[in-house]
Coordinates of C-alpha atoms in Angstrom, one line a residue:
X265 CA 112.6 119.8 114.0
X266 CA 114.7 118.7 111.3
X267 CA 117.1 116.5 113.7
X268 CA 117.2 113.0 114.1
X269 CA 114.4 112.3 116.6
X270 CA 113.5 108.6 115.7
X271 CA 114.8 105.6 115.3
X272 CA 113.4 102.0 114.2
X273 CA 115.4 99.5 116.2
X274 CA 114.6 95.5 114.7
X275 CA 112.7 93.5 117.1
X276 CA 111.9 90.4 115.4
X277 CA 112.5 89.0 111.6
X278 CA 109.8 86.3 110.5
X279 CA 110.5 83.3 108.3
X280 CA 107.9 81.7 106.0
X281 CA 109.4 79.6 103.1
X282 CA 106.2 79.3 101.4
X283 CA 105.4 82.5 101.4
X284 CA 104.3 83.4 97.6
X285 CA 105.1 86.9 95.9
X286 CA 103.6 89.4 98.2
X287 CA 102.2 92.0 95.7
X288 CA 100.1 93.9 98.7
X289 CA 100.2 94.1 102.6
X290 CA 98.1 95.3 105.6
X291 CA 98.7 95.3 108.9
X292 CA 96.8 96.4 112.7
X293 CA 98.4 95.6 116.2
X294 CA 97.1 92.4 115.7
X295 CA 97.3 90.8 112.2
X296 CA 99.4 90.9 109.3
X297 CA 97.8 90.4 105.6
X298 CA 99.7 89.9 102.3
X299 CA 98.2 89.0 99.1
X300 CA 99.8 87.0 96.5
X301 CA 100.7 87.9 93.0
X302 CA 100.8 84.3 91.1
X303 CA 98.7 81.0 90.5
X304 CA 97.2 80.0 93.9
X305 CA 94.8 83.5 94.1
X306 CA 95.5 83.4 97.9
X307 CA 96.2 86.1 100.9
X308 CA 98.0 84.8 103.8
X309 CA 97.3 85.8 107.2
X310 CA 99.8 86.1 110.0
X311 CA 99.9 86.7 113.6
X312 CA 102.3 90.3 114.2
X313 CA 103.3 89.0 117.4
X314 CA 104.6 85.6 116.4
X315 CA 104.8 85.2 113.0
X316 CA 103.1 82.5 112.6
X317 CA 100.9 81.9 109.7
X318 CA 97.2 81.7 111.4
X319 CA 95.3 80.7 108.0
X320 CA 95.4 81.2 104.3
X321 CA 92.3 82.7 102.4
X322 CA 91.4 81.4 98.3
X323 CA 90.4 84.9 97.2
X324 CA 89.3 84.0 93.5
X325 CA 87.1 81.4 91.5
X326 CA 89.4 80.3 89.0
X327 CA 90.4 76.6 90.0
X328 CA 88.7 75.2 86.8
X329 CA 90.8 78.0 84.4
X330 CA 94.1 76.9 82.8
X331 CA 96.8 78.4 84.5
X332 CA 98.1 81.0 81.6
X333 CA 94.4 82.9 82.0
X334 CA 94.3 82.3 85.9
X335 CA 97.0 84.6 87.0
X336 CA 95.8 87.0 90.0
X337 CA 97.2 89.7 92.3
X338 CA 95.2 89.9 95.1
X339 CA 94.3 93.0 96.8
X340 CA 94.2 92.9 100.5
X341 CA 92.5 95.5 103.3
X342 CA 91.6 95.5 107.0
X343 CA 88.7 97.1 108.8
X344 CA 87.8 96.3 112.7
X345 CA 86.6 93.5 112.6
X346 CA 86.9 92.1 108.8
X347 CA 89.6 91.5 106.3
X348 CA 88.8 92.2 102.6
X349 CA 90.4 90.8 100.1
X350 CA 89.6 91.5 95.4
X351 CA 91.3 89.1 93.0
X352 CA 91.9 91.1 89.9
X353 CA 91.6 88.9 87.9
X354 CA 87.8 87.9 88.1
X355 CA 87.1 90.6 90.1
X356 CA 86.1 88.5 93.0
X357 CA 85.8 90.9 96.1
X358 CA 85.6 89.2 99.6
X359 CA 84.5 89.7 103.3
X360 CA 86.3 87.6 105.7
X361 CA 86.2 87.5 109.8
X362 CA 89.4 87.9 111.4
X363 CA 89.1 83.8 111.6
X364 CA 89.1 83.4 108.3
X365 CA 85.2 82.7 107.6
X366 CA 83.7 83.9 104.6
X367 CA 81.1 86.4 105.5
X368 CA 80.3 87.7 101.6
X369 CA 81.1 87.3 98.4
X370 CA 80.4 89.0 95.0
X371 CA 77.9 91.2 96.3
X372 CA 78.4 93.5 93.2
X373 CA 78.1 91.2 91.0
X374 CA 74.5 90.1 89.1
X375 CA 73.5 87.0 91.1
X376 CA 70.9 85.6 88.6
X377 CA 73.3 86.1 86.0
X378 CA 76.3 84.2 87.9
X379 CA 73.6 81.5 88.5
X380 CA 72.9 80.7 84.6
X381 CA 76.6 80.8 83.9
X382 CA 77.1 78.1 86.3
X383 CA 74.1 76.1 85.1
X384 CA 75.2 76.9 81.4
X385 CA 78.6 75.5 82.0
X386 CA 77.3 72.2 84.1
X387 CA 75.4 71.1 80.8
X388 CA 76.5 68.1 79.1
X389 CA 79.0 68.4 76.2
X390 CA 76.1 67.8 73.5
X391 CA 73.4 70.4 75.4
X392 CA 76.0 72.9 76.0
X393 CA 76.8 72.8 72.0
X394 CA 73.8 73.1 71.0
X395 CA 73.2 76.1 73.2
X396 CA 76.2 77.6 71.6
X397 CA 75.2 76.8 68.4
X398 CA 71.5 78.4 68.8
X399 CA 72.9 81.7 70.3
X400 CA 76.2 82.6 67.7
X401 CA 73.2 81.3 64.8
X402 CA 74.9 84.5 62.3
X403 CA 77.2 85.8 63.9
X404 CA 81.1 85.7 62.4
X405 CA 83.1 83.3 63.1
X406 CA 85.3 85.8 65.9
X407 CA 82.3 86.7 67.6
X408 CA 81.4 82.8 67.6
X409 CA 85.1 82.5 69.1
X410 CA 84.5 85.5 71.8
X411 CA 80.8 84.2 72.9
X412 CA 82.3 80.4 73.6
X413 CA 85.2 82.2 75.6
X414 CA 82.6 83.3 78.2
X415 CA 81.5 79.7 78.9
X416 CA 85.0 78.3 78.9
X417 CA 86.3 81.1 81.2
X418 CA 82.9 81.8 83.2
X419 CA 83.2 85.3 81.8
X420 CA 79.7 87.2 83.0
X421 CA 79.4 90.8 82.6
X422 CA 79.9 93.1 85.8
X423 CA 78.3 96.6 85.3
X424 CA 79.6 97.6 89.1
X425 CA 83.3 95.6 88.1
X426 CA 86.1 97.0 90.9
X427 CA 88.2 99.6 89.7
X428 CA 89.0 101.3 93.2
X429 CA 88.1 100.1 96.9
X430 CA 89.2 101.3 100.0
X431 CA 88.2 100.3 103.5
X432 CA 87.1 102.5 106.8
X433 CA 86.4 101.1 109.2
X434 CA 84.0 98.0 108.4
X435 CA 83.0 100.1 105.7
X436 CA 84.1 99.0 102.0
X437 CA 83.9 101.7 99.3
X438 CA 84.0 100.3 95.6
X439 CA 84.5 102.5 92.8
X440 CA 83.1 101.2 88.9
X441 CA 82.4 102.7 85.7
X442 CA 79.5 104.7 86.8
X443 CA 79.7 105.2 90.2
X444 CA 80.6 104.0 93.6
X445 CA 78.9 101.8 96.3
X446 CA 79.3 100.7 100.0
X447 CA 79.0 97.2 101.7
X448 CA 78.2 97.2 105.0
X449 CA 76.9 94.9 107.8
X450 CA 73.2 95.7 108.4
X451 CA 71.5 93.4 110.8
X452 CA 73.8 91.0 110.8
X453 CA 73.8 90.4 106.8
X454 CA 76.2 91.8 104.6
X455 CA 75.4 93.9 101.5
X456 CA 75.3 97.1 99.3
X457 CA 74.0 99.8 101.2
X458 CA 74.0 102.1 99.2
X459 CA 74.9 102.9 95.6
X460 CA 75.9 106.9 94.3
X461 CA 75.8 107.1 90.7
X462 CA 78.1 109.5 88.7
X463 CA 78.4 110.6 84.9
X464 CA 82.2 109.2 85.1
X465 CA 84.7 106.4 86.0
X466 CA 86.1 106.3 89.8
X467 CA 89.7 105.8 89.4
X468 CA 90.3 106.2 92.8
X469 CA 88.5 105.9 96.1
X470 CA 90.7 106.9 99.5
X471 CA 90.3 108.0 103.0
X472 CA 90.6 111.0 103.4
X473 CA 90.3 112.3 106.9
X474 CA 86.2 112.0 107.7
X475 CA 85.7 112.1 104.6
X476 CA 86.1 109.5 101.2
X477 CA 87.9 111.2 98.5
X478 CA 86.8 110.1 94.8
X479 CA 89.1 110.6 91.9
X480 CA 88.2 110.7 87.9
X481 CA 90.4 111.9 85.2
X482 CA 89.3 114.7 83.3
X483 CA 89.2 115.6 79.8
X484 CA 93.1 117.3 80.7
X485 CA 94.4 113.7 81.6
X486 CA 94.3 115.1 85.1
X487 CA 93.3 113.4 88.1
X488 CA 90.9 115.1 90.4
X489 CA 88.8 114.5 93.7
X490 CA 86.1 115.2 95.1
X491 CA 84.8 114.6 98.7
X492 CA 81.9 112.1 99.7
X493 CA 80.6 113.0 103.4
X494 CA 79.5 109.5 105.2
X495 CA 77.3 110.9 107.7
X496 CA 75.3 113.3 105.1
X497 CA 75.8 111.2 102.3
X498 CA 76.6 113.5 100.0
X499 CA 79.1 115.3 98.0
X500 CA 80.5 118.8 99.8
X501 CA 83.5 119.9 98.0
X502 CA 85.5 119.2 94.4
X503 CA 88.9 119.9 95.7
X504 CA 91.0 122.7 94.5
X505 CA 93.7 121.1 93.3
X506 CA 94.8 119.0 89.0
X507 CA 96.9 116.0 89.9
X508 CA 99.2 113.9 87.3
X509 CA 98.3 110.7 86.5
X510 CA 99.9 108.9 89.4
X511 CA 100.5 105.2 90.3
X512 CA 99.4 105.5 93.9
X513 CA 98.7 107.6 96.8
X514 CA 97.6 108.4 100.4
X515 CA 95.4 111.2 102.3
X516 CA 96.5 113.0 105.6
X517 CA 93.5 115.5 105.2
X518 CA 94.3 118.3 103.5
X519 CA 97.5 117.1 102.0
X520 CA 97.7 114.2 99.5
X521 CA 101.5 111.9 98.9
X522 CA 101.4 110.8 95.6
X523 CA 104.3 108.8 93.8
X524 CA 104.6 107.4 90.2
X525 CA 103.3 109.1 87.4
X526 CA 102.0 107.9 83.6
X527 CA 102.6 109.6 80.4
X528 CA 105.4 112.8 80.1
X529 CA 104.4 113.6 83.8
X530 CA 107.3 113.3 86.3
X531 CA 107.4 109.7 87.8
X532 CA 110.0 109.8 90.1
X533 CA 109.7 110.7 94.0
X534 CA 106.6 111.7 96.6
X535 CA 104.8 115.1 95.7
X536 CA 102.7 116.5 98.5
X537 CA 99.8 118.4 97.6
X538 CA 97.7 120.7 99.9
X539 CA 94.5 119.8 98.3
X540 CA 92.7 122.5 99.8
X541 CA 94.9 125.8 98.6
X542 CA 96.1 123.3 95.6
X543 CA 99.5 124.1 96.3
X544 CA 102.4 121.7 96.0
X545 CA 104.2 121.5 99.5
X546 CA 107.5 119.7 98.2
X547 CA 108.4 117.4 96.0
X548 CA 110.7 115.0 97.7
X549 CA 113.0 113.1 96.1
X550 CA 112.7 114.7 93.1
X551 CA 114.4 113.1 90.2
X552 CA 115.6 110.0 92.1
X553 CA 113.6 106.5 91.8
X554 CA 110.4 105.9 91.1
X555 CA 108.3 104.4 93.9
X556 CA 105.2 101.9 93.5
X557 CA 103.8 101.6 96.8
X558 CA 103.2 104.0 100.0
X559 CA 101.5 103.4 103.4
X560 CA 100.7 105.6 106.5
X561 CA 99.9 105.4 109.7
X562 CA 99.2 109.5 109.8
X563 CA 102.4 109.8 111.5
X564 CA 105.2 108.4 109.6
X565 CA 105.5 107.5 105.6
X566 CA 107.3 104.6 103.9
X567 CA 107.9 104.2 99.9
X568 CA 108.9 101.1 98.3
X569 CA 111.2 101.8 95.1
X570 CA 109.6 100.3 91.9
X571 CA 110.8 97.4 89.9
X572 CA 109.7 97.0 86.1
X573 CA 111.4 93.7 85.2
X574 CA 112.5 90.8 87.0
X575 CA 114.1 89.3 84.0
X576 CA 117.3 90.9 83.5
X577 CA 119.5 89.1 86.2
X578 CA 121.5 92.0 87.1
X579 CA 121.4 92.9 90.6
X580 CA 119.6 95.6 91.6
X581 CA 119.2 97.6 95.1
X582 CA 115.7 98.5 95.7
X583 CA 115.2 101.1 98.3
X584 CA 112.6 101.5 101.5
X585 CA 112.5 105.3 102.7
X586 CA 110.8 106.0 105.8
X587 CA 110.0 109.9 106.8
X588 CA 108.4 111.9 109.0
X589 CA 104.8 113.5 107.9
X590 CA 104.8 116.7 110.0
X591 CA 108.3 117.2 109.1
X592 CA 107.3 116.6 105.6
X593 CA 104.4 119.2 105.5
X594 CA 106.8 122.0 107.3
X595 CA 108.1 123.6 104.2
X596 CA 110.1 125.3 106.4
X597 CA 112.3 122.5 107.0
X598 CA 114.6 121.9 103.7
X599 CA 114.8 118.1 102.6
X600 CA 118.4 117.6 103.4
X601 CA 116.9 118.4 107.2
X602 CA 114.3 115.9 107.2
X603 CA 114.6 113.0 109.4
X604 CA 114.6 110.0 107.1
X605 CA 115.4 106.5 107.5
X606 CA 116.5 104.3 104.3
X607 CA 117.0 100.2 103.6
X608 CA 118.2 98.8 100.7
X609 CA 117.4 95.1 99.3
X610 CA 119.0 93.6 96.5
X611 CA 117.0 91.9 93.9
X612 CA 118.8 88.8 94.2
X613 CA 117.1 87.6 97.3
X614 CA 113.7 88.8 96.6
X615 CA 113.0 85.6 94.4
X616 CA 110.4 87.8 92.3
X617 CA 108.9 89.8 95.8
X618 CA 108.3 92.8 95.5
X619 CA 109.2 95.7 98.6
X620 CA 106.5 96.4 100.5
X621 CA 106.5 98.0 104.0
X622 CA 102.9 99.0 106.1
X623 CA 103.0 100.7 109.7
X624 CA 100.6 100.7 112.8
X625 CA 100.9 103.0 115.6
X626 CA 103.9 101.3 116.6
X627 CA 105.9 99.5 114.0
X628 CA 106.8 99.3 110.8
X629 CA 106.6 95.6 109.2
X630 CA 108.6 95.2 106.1
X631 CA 108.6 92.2 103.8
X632 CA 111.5 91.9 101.7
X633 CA 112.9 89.1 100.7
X634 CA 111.9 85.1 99.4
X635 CA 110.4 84.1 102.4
X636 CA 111.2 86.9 105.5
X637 CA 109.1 89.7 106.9
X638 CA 111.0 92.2 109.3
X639 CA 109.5 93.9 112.3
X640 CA 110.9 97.2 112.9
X641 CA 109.8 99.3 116.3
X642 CA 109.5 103.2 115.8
X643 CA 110.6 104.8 119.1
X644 CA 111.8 108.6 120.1
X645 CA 115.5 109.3 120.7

């Protein structure tokens, strides 16, 4: 098992030279979806087959912010039928059609609330000073500073604001301070369907098999999960296992890949958890680079190394690793036996892109440099 039974052979490289920095990626046979870290608050959709860019999508509401306060990454996702994109920034979650139509916005935000902030910030110059003046009457002159803030950047509080999401389907799980909902299309209109409310922050929200796995920290500094079952709606099972503080990860029910790490805990490599027994499998590449983003198609895995600065001008080679997941759960195969497939980019043609690599059934779709994607086909020797 440990020999060399794949290969990814190059079948096509794409060019785009005004393609922005690509700070996240999906892909399905069909489309391929990268979100932008920068200014414009856009994703970018392409066609896999082609390459060619089929439409852009403006994922935030900041066109009237100045552009130190209006920097974004935008988080991208794909179900069946929808692409779902959350600006960071504002937290502006959105629903499109794979045409590019809007199909829902903001649904966890307060509606009436977003309503008044817009009316507030339409008044004219002398009404909207006196409304200032009238609601900071006594308050110090930093508060007085923080309340006009709100107008000037169309702050409004979000009790449900994104820390998590993930996407199954045409299902989108959102984790908050508090809890966790689920948008869905019901009868043609899409909106929360249901809301579970929890004594703790969700951290995390991930397939996980049939199930939705749903991380918090606990009082160790430990991340742990418990399951969510769709069809019951309910919670079945804490799972068995204490994880680090880690950057990012991925389910293959019962085993979680984790990489990065915060703190004194070990950042470097993929662990592999059983999260049933809560046993470490392995703990590849141990001591070697630290990774910041990892994808699956259930089959293979691919890590993207980490970069923390852009701004030293040295060169640097960032590494794309590409493994097997059965190999990789065998722990009866050594990791000097594991089939593995590595790329290396230098830093000096990225123009501020980051790596970042996401597989379907067949390929694996790679975007690494200024302005190129690469398609790579994963066949059998």
């Amino acid at each position: 098992m440990g020999s060399n039974s794949w290969m990814l052979q190059d079948v096509a490289e794409f060019v785009d030279e005004e393609k922005g920095r690509v700070i996240s990626m999906a892909c399905d046979e069909e489309l391929i979806v990268v979100g932008e870290s920068g200014w414009n608050g856009e994703a970018w959709v392409y066609d896999i087959k082609t390459g060619e860019l089929k439409f852009k999508l403006q994922c935030n509401n900041l066109g009237d912010t100045p552009a130190p306060f209006s920097h974004d990454n935008i988080m991208v996702w794909l179900g069946k039928s929808i692409i779902v994109t959350v600006g960071t920034n504002d937290n502006t979650l959105s629903v499109w059609d794979r045409s590019g139509t809007m199909l829902a916005q903001d649904l966890h935000k307060d509606k009436e609330k977003i309503a008044e902030m817009k009316r507030i910030k339409a008044m004219e110059d002398d009404d909207l000073k006196a409304y200032v003046d009238e609601k900071t009457s006594g308050m110090s002159e930093e508060e007085k500073y923080g309340f006009s803030m709100t107008f000037a950047f169309g702050i409004v509080e979000n009790k449900k604001k994104l820390i998590s999401m993930t996407v199954k389907d045409d299902l989108i799980y959102g984790g908050f301070d508090g809890g966790f909902f689920m948008i869905g299309n019901t009868d043609g209109e899409w909106k929360i369907i249901k809301e579970v409310m929890l004594d703790y922050e969700v951290v995390e929200i991930e397939v996980a098999g049939n199930w939705i796995a749903i991380g918090k920290v606990n009082e160790d500094g430990k991340k742990i999960f418990s399951l969510w079952n769709p069809e019951k709606e309910e919670m079945v099972e804490d799972l068995k296992v204490d994880l680090k503080r880690f950057r990012s990860c991925k389910f293959i029910y019962p085993y979680i890949f984790i990489i990065g790490g915060r703190r004194d805990a070990d950042n470097t490599g993929v662990e592999i958890w059983n999260v049933e027994k809560g046993e470490m499998v392995r703990h590849l590449l141990k001591e070697e680079k630290e990774y910041e983003f990892i994808s699956t198609n259930g089959k293979f895995l691919a890590v993207c190394e980490h970069i923390s600065s852009w701004t030293s001008g040295e060169e640097h080679m960032l590494k794309l690793a590409v493994y097997n997941v059965d190999q990789l759960i065998d722990q009866d195969i050594p990791e000097e036996s594991l089939w593995s497939q590595s790329y290396e980019y230098s830093t000096l043609n990225l123009g501020g892109e980051h790596i970042r690599a996401v597989l379907n059934d067949k390929y694996l779709i790679v975007n690494h440099g200024r302005s190129k994607f690469s398609i790579k086909e994963i066949t059998q020797e």
